[in-house]
PDB file of C-alpha atoms in Angstrom:
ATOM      1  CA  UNK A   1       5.209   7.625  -0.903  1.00  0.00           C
ATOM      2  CA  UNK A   2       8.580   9.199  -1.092  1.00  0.00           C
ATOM      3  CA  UNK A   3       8.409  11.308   2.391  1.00  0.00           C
ATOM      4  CA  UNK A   4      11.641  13.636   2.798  1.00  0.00           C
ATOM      5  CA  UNK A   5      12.756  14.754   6.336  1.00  0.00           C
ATOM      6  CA  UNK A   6      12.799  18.863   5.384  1.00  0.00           C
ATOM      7  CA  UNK A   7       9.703  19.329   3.221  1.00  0.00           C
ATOM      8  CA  UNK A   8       7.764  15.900   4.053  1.00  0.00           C
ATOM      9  CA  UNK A   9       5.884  13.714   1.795  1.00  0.00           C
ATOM     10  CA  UNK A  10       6.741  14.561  -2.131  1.00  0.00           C
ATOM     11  CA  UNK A  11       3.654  13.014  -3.525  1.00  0.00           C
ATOM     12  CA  UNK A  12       6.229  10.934  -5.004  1.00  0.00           C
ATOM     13  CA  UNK A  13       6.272   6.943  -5.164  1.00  0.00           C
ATOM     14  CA  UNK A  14       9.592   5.716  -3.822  1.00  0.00           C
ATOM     15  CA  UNK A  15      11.331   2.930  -5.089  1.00  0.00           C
ATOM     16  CA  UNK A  16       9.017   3.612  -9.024  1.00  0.00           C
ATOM     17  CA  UNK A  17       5.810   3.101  -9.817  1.00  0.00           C
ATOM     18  CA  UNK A  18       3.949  -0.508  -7.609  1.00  0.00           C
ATOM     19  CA  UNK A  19       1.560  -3.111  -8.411  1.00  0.00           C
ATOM     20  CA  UNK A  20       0.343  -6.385  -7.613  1.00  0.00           C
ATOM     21  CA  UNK A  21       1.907  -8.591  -5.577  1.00  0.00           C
ATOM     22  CA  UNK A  22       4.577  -5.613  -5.140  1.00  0.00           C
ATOM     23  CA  UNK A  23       1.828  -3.669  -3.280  1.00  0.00           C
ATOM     24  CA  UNK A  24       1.402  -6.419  -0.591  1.00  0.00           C
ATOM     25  CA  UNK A  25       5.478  -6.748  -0.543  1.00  0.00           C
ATOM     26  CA  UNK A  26       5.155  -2.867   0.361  1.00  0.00           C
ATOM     27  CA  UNK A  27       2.517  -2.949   3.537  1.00  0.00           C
ATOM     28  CA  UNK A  28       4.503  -5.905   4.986  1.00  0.00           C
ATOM     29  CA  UNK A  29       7.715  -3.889   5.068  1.00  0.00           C
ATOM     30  CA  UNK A  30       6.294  -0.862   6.062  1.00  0.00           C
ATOM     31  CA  UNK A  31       4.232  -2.760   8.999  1.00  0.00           C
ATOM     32  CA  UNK A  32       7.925  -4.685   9.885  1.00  0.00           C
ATOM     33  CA  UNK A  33       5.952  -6.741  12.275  1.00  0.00           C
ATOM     34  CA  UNK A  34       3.920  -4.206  13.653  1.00  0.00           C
ATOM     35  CA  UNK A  35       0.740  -5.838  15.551  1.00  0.00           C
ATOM     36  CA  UNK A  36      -2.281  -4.656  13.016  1.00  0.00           C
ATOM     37  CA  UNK A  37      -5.059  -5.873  14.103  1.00  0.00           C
ATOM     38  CA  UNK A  38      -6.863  -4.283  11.383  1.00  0.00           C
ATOM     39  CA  UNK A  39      -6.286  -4.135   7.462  1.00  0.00           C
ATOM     40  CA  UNK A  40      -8.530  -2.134   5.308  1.00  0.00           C
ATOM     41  CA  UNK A  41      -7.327  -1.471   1.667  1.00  0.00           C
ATOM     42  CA  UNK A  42      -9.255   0.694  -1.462  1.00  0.00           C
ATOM     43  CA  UNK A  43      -8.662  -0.017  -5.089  1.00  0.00           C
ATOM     44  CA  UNK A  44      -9.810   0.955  -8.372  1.00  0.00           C
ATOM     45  CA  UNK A  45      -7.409  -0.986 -11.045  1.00  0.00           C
ATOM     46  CA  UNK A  46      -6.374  -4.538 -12.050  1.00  0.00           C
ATOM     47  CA  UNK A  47      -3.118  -3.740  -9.652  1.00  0.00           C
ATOM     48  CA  UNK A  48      -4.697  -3.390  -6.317  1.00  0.00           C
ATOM     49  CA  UNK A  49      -6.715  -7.183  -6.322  1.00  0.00           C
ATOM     50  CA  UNK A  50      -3.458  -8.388  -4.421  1.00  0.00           C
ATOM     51  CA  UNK A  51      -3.535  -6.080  -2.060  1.00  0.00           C
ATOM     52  CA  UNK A  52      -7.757  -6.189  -1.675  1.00  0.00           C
ATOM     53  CA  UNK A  53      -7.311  -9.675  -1.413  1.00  0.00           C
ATOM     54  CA  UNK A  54      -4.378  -8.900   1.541  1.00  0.00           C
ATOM     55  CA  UNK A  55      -6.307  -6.833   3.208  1.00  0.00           C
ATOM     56  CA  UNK A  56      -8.796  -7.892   5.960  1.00  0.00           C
ATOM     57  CA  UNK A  57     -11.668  -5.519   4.690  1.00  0.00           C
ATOM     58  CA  UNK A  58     -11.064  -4.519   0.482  1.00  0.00           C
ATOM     59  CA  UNK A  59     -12.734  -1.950  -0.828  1.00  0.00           C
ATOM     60  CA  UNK A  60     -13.082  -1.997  -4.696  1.00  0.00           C
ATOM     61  CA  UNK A  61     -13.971   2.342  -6.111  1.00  0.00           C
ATOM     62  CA  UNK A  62     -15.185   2.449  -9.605  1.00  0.00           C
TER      63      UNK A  62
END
């Protein structure tokens, strides 16, 4: 989410619209080697199985 400094987060995506593979590429930069000891992810489309799969509890909404 695109999160600026004076009004805080837009409820924008930064960087466009993510999916698949991109979404894991995403959580690894943002955690930048951050000791998570913990990964739980929801999904509800075809473009979140990366990420479910990622994660170390995926949670799969219909």
């Amino acid at each position: 989410m695109e999160c600026l400094p004076e009004i805080g987060v837009t409820g924008h995506l930064q960087g466009g619209n993510c999916h698949g593979a991109e979404k894991v590429n995403r959580i690894i930069k943002l955690l930048d080697g951050q000791d998570v000891c913990h990964i739980t992810a929801y999904g509800d489309s075809a473009g979140d199985r990366e990420m479910l799969a990622y994660a170390d509890q995926g949670c799969w909404i219909r």
